[in-house]
Coordinates of C-alpha atoms and ligand atoms in Angstrom, one line a residue:
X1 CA -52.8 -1.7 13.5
X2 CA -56.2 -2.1 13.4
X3 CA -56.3 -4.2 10.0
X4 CA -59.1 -6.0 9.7
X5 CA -59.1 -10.3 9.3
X6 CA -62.1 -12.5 8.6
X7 CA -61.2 -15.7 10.2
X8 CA -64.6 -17.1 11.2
X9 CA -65.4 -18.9 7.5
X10 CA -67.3 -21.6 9.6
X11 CA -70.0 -19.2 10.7
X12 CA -70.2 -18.2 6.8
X13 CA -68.1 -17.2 3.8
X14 CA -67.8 -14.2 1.3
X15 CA -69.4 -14.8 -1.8
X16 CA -66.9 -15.3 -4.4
X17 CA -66.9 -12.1 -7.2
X18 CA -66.8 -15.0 -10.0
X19 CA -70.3 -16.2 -7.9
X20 CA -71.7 -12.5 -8.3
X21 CA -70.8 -12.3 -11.5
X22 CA -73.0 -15.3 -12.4
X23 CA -75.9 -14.5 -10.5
X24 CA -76.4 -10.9 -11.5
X25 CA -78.2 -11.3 -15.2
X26 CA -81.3 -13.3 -12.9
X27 CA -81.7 -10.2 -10.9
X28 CA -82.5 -8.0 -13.9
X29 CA -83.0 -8.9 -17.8
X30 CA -83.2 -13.0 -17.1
X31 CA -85.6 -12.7 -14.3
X32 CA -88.1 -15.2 -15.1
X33 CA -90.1 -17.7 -13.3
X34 CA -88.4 -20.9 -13.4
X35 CA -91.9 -22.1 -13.2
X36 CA -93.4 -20.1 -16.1
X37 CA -93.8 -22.9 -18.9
X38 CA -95.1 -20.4 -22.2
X39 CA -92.3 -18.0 -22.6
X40 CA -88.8 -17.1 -23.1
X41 CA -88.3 -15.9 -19.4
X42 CA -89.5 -18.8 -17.7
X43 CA -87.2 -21.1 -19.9
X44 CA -84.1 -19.3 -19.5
X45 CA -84.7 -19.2 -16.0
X46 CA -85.5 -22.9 -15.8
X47 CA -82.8 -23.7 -18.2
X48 CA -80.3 -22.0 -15.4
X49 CA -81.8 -23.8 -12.4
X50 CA -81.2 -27.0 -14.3
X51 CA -77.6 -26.3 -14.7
X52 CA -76.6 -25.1 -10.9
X53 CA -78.5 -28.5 -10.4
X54 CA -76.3 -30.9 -12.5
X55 CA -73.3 -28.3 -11.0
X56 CA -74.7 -29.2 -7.1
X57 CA -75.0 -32.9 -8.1
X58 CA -71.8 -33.1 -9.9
X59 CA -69.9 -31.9 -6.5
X60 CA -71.4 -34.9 -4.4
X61 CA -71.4 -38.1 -7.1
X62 CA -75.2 -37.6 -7.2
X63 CA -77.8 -37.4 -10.6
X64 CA -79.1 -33.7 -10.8
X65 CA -83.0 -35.2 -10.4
X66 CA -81.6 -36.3 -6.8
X67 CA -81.3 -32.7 -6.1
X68 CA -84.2 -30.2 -4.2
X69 CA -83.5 -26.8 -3.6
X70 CA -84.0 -25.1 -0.1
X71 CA -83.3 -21.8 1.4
X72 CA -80.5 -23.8 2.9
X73 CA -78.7 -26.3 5.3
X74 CA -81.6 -25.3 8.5
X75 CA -84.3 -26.4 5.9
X76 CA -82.9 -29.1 4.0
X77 CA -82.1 -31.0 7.8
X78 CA -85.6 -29.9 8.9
X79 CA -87.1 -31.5 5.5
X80 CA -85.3 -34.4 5.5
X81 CA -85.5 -35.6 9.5
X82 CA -89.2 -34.4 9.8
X83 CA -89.6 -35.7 5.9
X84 CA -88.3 -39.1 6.5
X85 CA -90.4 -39.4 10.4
X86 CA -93.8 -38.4 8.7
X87 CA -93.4 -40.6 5.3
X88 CA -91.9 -44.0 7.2
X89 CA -94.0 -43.5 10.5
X90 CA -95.3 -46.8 9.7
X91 CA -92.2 -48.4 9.9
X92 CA -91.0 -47.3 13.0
X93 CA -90.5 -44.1 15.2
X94 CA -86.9 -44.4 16.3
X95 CA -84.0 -41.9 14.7
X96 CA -80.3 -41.4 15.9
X97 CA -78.1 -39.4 15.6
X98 CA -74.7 -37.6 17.7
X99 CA -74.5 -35.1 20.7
X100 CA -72.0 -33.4 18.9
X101 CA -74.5 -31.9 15.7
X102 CA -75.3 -28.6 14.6
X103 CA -78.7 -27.0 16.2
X104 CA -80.5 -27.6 13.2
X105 CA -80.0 -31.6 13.5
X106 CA -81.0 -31.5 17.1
X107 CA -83.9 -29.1 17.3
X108 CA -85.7 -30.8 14.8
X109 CA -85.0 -34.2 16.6
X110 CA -86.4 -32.8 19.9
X111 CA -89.5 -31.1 18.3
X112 CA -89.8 -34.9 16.5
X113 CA -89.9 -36.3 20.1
X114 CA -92.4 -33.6 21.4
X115 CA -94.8 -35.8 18.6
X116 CA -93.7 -39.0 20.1
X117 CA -90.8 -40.1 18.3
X118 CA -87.7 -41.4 20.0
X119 CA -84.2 -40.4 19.6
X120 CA -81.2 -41.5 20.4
X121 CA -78.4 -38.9 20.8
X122 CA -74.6 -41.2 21.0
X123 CA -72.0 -39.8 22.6
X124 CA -68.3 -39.0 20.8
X125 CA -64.8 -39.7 22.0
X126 CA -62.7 -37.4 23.3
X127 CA -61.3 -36.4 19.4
X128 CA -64.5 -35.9 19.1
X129 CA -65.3 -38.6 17.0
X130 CA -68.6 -40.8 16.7
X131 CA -67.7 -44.6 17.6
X132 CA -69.6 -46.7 14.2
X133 CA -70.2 -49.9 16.7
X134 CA -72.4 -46.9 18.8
X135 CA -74.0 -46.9 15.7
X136 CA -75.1 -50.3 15.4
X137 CA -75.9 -51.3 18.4
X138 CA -78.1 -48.3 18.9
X139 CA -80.2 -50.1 15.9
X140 CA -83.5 -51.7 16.4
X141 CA -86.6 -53.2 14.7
X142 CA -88.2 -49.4 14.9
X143 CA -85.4 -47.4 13.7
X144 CA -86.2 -45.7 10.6
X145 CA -83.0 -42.8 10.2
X146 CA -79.8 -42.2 11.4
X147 CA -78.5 -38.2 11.3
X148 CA -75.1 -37.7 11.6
X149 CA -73.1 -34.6 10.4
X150 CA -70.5 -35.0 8.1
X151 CA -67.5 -32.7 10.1
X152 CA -68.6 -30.5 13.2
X153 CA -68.5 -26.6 12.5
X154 CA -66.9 -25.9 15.9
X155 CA -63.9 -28.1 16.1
X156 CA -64.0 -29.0 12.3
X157 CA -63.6 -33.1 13.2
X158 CA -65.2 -35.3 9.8
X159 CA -66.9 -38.9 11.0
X160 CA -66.2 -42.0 9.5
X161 CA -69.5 -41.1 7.5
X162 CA -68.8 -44.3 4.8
X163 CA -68.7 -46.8 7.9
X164 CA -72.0 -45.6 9.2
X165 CA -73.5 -45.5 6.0
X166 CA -72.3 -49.1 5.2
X167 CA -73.9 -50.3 8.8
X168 CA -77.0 -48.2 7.7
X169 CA -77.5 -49.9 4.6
X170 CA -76.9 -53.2 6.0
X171 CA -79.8 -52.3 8.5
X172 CA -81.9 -51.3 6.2
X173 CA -81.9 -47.6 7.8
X174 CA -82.1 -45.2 6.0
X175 CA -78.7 -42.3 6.0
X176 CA -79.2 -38.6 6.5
X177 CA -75.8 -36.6 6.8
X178 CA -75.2 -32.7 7.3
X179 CA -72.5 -31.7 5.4
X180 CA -73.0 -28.2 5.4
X181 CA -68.9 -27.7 6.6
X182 CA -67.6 -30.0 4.5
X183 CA -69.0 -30.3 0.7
X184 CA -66.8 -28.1 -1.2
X185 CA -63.6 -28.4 0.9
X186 CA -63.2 -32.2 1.3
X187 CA -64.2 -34.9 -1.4
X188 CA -67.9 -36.4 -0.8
X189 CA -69.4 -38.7 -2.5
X190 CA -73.1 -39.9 -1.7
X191 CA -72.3 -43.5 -3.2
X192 CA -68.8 -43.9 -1.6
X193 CA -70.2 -43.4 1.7
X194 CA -73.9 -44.6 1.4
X195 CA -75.3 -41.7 2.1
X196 CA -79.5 -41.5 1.4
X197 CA -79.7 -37.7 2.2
X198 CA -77.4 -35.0 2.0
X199 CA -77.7 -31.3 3.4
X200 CA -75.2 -28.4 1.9
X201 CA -75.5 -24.9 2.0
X202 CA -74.3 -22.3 -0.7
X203 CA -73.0 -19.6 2.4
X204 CA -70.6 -21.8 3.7
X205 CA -68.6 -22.2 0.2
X206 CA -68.6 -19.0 -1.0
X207 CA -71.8 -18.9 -2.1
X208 CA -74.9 -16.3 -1.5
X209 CA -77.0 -16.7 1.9
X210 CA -80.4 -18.5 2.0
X211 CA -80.4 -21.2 -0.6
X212 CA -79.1 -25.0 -0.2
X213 CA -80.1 -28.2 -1.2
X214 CA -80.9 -31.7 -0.1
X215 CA -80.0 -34.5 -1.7
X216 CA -82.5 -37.7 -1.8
X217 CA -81.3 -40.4 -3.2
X218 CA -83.6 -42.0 -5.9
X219 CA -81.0 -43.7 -8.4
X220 CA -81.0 -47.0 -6.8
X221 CA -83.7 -46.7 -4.1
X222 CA -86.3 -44.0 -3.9
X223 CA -86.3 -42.5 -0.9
X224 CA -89.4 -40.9 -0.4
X225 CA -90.0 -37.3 2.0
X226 CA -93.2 -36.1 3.4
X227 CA -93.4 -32.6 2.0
X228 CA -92.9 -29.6 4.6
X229 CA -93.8 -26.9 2.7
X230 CA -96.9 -27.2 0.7
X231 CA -98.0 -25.0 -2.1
X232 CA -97.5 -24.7 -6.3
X233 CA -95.9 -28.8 -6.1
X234 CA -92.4 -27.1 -6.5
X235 CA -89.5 -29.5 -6.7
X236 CA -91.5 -32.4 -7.4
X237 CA -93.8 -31.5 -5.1
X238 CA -91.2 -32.4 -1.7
X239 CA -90.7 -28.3 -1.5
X240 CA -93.1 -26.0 -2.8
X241 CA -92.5 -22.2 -3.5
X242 CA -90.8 -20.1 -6.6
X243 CA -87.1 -20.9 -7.3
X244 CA -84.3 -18.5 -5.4
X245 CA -83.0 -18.6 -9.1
X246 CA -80.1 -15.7 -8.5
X247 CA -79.5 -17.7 -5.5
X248 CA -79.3 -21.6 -6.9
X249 CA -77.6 -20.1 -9.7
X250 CA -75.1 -18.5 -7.2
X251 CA -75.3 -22.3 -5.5
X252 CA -74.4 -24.3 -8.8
X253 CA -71.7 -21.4 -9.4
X254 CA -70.3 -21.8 -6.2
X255 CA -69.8 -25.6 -6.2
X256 CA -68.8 -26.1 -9.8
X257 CA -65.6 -23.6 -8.3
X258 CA -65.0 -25.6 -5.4
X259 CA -65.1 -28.7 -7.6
X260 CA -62.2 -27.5 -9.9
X261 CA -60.2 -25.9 -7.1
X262 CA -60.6 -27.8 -4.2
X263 CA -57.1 -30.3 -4.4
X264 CA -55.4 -27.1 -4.9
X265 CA -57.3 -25.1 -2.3
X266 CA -57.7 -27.5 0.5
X267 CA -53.4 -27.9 0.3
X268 CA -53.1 -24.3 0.6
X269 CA -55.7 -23.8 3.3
X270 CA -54.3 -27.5 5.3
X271 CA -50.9 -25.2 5.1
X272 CA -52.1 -22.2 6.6
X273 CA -54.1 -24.0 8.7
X274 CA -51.2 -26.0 10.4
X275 CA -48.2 -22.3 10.0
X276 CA -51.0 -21.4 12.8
X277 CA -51.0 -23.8 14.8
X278 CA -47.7 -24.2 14.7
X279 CA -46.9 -20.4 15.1
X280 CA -49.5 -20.2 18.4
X281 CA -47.6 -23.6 19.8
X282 CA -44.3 -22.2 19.6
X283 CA -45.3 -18.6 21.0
X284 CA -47.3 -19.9 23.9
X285 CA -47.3 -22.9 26.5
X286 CA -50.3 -24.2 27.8
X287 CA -52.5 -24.6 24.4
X288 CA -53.8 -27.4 22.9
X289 CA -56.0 -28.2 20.2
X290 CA -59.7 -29.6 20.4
X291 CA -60.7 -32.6 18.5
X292 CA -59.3 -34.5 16.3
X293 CA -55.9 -33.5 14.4
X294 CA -55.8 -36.4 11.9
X295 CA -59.5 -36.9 10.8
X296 CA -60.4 -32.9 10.6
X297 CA -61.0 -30.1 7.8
X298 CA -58.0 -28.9 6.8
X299 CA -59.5 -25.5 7.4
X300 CA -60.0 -25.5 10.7
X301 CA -58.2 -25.3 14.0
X302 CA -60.3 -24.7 17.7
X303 CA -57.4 -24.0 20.1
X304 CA -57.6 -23.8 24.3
X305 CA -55.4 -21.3 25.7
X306 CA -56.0 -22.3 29.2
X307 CA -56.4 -19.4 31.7
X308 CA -57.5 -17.1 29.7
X309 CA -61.7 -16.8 29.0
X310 CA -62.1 -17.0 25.2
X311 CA -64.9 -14.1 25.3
X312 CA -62.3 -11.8 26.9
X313 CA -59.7 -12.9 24.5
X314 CA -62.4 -12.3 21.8
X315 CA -62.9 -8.7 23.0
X316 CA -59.1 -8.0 22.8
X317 CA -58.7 -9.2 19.6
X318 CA -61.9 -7.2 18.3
X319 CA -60.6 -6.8 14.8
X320 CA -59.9 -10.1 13.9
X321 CA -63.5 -12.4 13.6
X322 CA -62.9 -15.3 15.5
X323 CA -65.4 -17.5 17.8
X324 CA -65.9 -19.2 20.7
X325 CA -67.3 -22.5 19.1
X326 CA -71.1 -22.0 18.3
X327 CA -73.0 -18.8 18.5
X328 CA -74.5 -18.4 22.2
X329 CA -77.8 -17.9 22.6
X330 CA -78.4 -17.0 26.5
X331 CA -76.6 -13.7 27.5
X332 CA -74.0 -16.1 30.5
X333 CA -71.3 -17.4 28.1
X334 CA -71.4 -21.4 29.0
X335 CA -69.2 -23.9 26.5
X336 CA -71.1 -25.1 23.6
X337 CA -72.5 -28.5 23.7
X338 CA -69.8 -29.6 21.2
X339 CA -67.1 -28.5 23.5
X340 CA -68.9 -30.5 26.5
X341 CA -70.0 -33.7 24.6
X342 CA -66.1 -33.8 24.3
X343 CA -65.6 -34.2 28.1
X344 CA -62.5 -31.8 28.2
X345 CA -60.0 -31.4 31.1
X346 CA -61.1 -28.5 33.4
X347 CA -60.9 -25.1 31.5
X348 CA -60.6 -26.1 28.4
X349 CA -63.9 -25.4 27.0
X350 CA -64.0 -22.1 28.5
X351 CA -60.9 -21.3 26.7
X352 CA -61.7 -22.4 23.4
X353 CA -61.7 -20.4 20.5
X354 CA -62.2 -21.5 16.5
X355 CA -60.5 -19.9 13.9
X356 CA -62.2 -20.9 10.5
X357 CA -59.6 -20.3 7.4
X358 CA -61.4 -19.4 4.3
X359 CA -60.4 -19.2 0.1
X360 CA -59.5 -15.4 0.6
X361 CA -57.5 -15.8 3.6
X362 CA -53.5 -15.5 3.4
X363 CA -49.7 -16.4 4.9
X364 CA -49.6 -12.3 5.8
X365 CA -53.2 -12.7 7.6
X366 CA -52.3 -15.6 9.4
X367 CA -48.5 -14.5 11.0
X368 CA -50.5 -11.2 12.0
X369 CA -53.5 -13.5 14.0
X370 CA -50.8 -16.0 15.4
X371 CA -48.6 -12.7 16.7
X372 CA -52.2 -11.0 17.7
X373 CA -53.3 -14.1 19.4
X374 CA -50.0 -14.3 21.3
X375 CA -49.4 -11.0 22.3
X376 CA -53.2 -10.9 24.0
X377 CA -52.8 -13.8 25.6
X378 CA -49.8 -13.5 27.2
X379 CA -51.2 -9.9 28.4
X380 CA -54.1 -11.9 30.0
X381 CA -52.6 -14.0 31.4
X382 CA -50.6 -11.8 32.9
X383 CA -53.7 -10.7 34.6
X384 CA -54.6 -14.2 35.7
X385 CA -54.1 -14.9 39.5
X386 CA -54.5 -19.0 38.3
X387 CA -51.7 -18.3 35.8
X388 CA -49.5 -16.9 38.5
X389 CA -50.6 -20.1 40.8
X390 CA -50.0 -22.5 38.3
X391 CA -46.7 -21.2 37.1
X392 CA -45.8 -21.7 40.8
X393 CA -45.6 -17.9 41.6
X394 CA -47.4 -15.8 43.9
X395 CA -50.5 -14.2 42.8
X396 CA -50.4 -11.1 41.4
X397 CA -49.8 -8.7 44.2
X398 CA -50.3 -5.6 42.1
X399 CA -53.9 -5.2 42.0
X400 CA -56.1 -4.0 45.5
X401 CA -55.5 -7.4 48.2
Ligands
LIG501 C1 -74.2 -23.3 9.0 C2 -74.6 -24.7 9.3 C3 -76.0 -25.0 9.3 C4 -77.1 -24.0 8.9 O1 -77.0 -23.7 7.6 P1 -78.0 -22.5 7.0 O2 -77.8 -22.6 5.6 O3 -77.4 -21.2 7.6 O4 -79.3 -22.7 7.5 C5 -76.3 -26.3 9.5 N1 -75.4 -27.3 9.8 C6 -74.1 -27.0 9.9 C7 -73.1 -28.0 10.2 C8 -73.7 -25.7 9.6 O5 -72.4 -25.4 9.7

């Protein structure tokens, strides 16, 4: 008892040792300024950045120049909404993008509409999936981006981000896509699916936290960002501010890793993945999965176990990191937006809990979080008077009447 199990890889990842390993020399005798142009230090440190940068573009079919380096995914979708609004105001002042995206797509987009810009926000299916004719017809004359994330980092669903960026591209709209969840564990290519701007960040694949990068595409259409961050004309002058050279080193590390292990990886994780589910299905009636099955990453799984409250079954299973969808931010636990944009049967939402399967994750860890899972949730429910209703039994008669 009381082994410990990190199953929340969503929310972020351990950095991988062979990632430490390649960061450490820039914290001590290679710590120069990638931006110092007359000595040894600066080079060396330059001469690294430019490496993690062909190893970030490699990982997404884009050209290393195409690449600018942020603090992380939170910047890079700030950068390139706010970017793209300021540069192209004078082509239009309309942008849309998905209920369903992460807080960093959608605060953005409603401080963009506090300056007057308009957004429109589609709704998904039940699976959880964005419709592409929503897409098109939510086109017009004024449009000037559309945002949509690449797979959700609550119930793990991926879009059908090639068909929007075909129907983009036909518009002449430009493509922004957060793909924070899934670069690194699924194959994406920024030509394949016509994407214009790409945001990834080096925590979710086993990278260090605070450094990402954006992609803007320039190889056959520049694609031109009003700079957020002024200053020393870093990055070509779209981000300014010294390199995080331990951390893009970490970043180019990171990817070129997931690049040569990711068929292998993604099988292994798709298998634990689905032993889980499989395991928590047989061991319990009344669960069902959120989102889509078919179009999802193969690393993660958000389950319902219905009369039972997710927090309470996160407080039993204290040990084992789990989550209830998105972190909450107001202290009376309410489903996350994802979750609701979804339109669940009642309790669903409220039952809900993601379990994110990461690269150091095994079979042992996930038999003891299926027989973990089961054993709580059968306790609770136990406790449930709606269990006991539902099941056709009398309420629990133990407790005070
Ligand atoms: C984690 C995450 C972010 C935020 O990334 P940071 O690098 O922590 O700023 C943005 N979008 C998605 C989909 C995420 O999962």
């Amino acid at each position: 008892m009381g082994k410990e199990v990190y199953f929340d890889n969503h929310a972020t990842t351990p950095v991988d040792p062979r990632v430490v390993e390649a960061m450490l020399p820039y914290f001590t005798e290679k710590f120069g300024n990638a931006a110092s142009k007359s000595h040894r230090f600066g080079w060396e440190a330059e001469r690294a950045v430019e490496t993690a940068r062909r190893q970030v573009a490699a990982l997404i079919g884009a050209e290393a120049r195409e690449i600018v380096f942020t603090s992380g995914a939170t910047e890079s979708n700030n950068l390139a909404l706010k970017g793209v609004a300021e540069r192209y105001a004078g082509q239009g002042d309309h942008l849309i993008t998905a209920l369903t995206e992460h807080k960093a797509v959608l605060d953005p987009c409603r401080a963009l509409e506090r300056r007057g810009y308009r957004v429109t926000y589609l709704p998904v299916d039940r699976e959880g999936l964005l419709d592409p004719d929503d897409v098109r017809k939510a086109i017009t004359p004024r449009t000037i981006l559309i945002s949509v994330m690449y797979a959700n980092n609550e119930i793990g669903v991926v879009q059908p981000i090639a068909e929007i960026g075909r129907i983009a591209r036909e518009h002449g709209v430009l493509f922004h896509t957060d793909a924070t969840q899934a670069v690194g564990k699924i194959p994406v290519d920024v030509n394949r699916d016509a994407v214009d701007l790409l945001s990834l960040s080096a925590h979710k694949m086993y990278g260090p936290k605070g450094v990402g990068a954006l992609y803007v595409r320039h190889r056959d259409r520049q694609v031109e960002l009003a700079a957020q961050m002024d200053g020393g004309g870093h990055e070509r002058g779209v981000r300014s501010g010294t390199l995080n050279v331990p951390g893009i080193v970490g970043l180019g590390e990171a990817c070129a890793i997931c690049q040569q292990e990711m068929p292998q990886e993604a099988e292994r994780l798709r298998r634990l993945r689905d032993r889980l589910k499989t395991l928590l299905e047989s061991g319990l009636e009344e669960v069902y999965v959120n989102g889509s099955m078919e179009r999802r990453l193969p690393n993660n799984l958000n389950m319902s176990f219905l009369y039972v409250e997710a927090d309470a079954l996160l407080v039993a299973l204290k040990d084992i990191a789990l989550s209830t969808g998105s972190a909450c931010t107001s202290a009376i636990p309410e489903p996350s937006h994802v979750l609701r944009a979804l339109h669940l049967p009642e309790g669903r939402a409220q039952s809900a809990v993601r379990f994110g399967l990461g690269r150091f994750n095994t079979e042992e860890e996930v038999d003891y979080v299926a027989a973990r899972v089961i054993e709580a949730v059968t306790k609770l429910r136990e406790l449930s008077p709606l269990y006991e209703l539902a099941r056709g039994g009398s309420p629990n008669a133990s407790g005070p009447s």
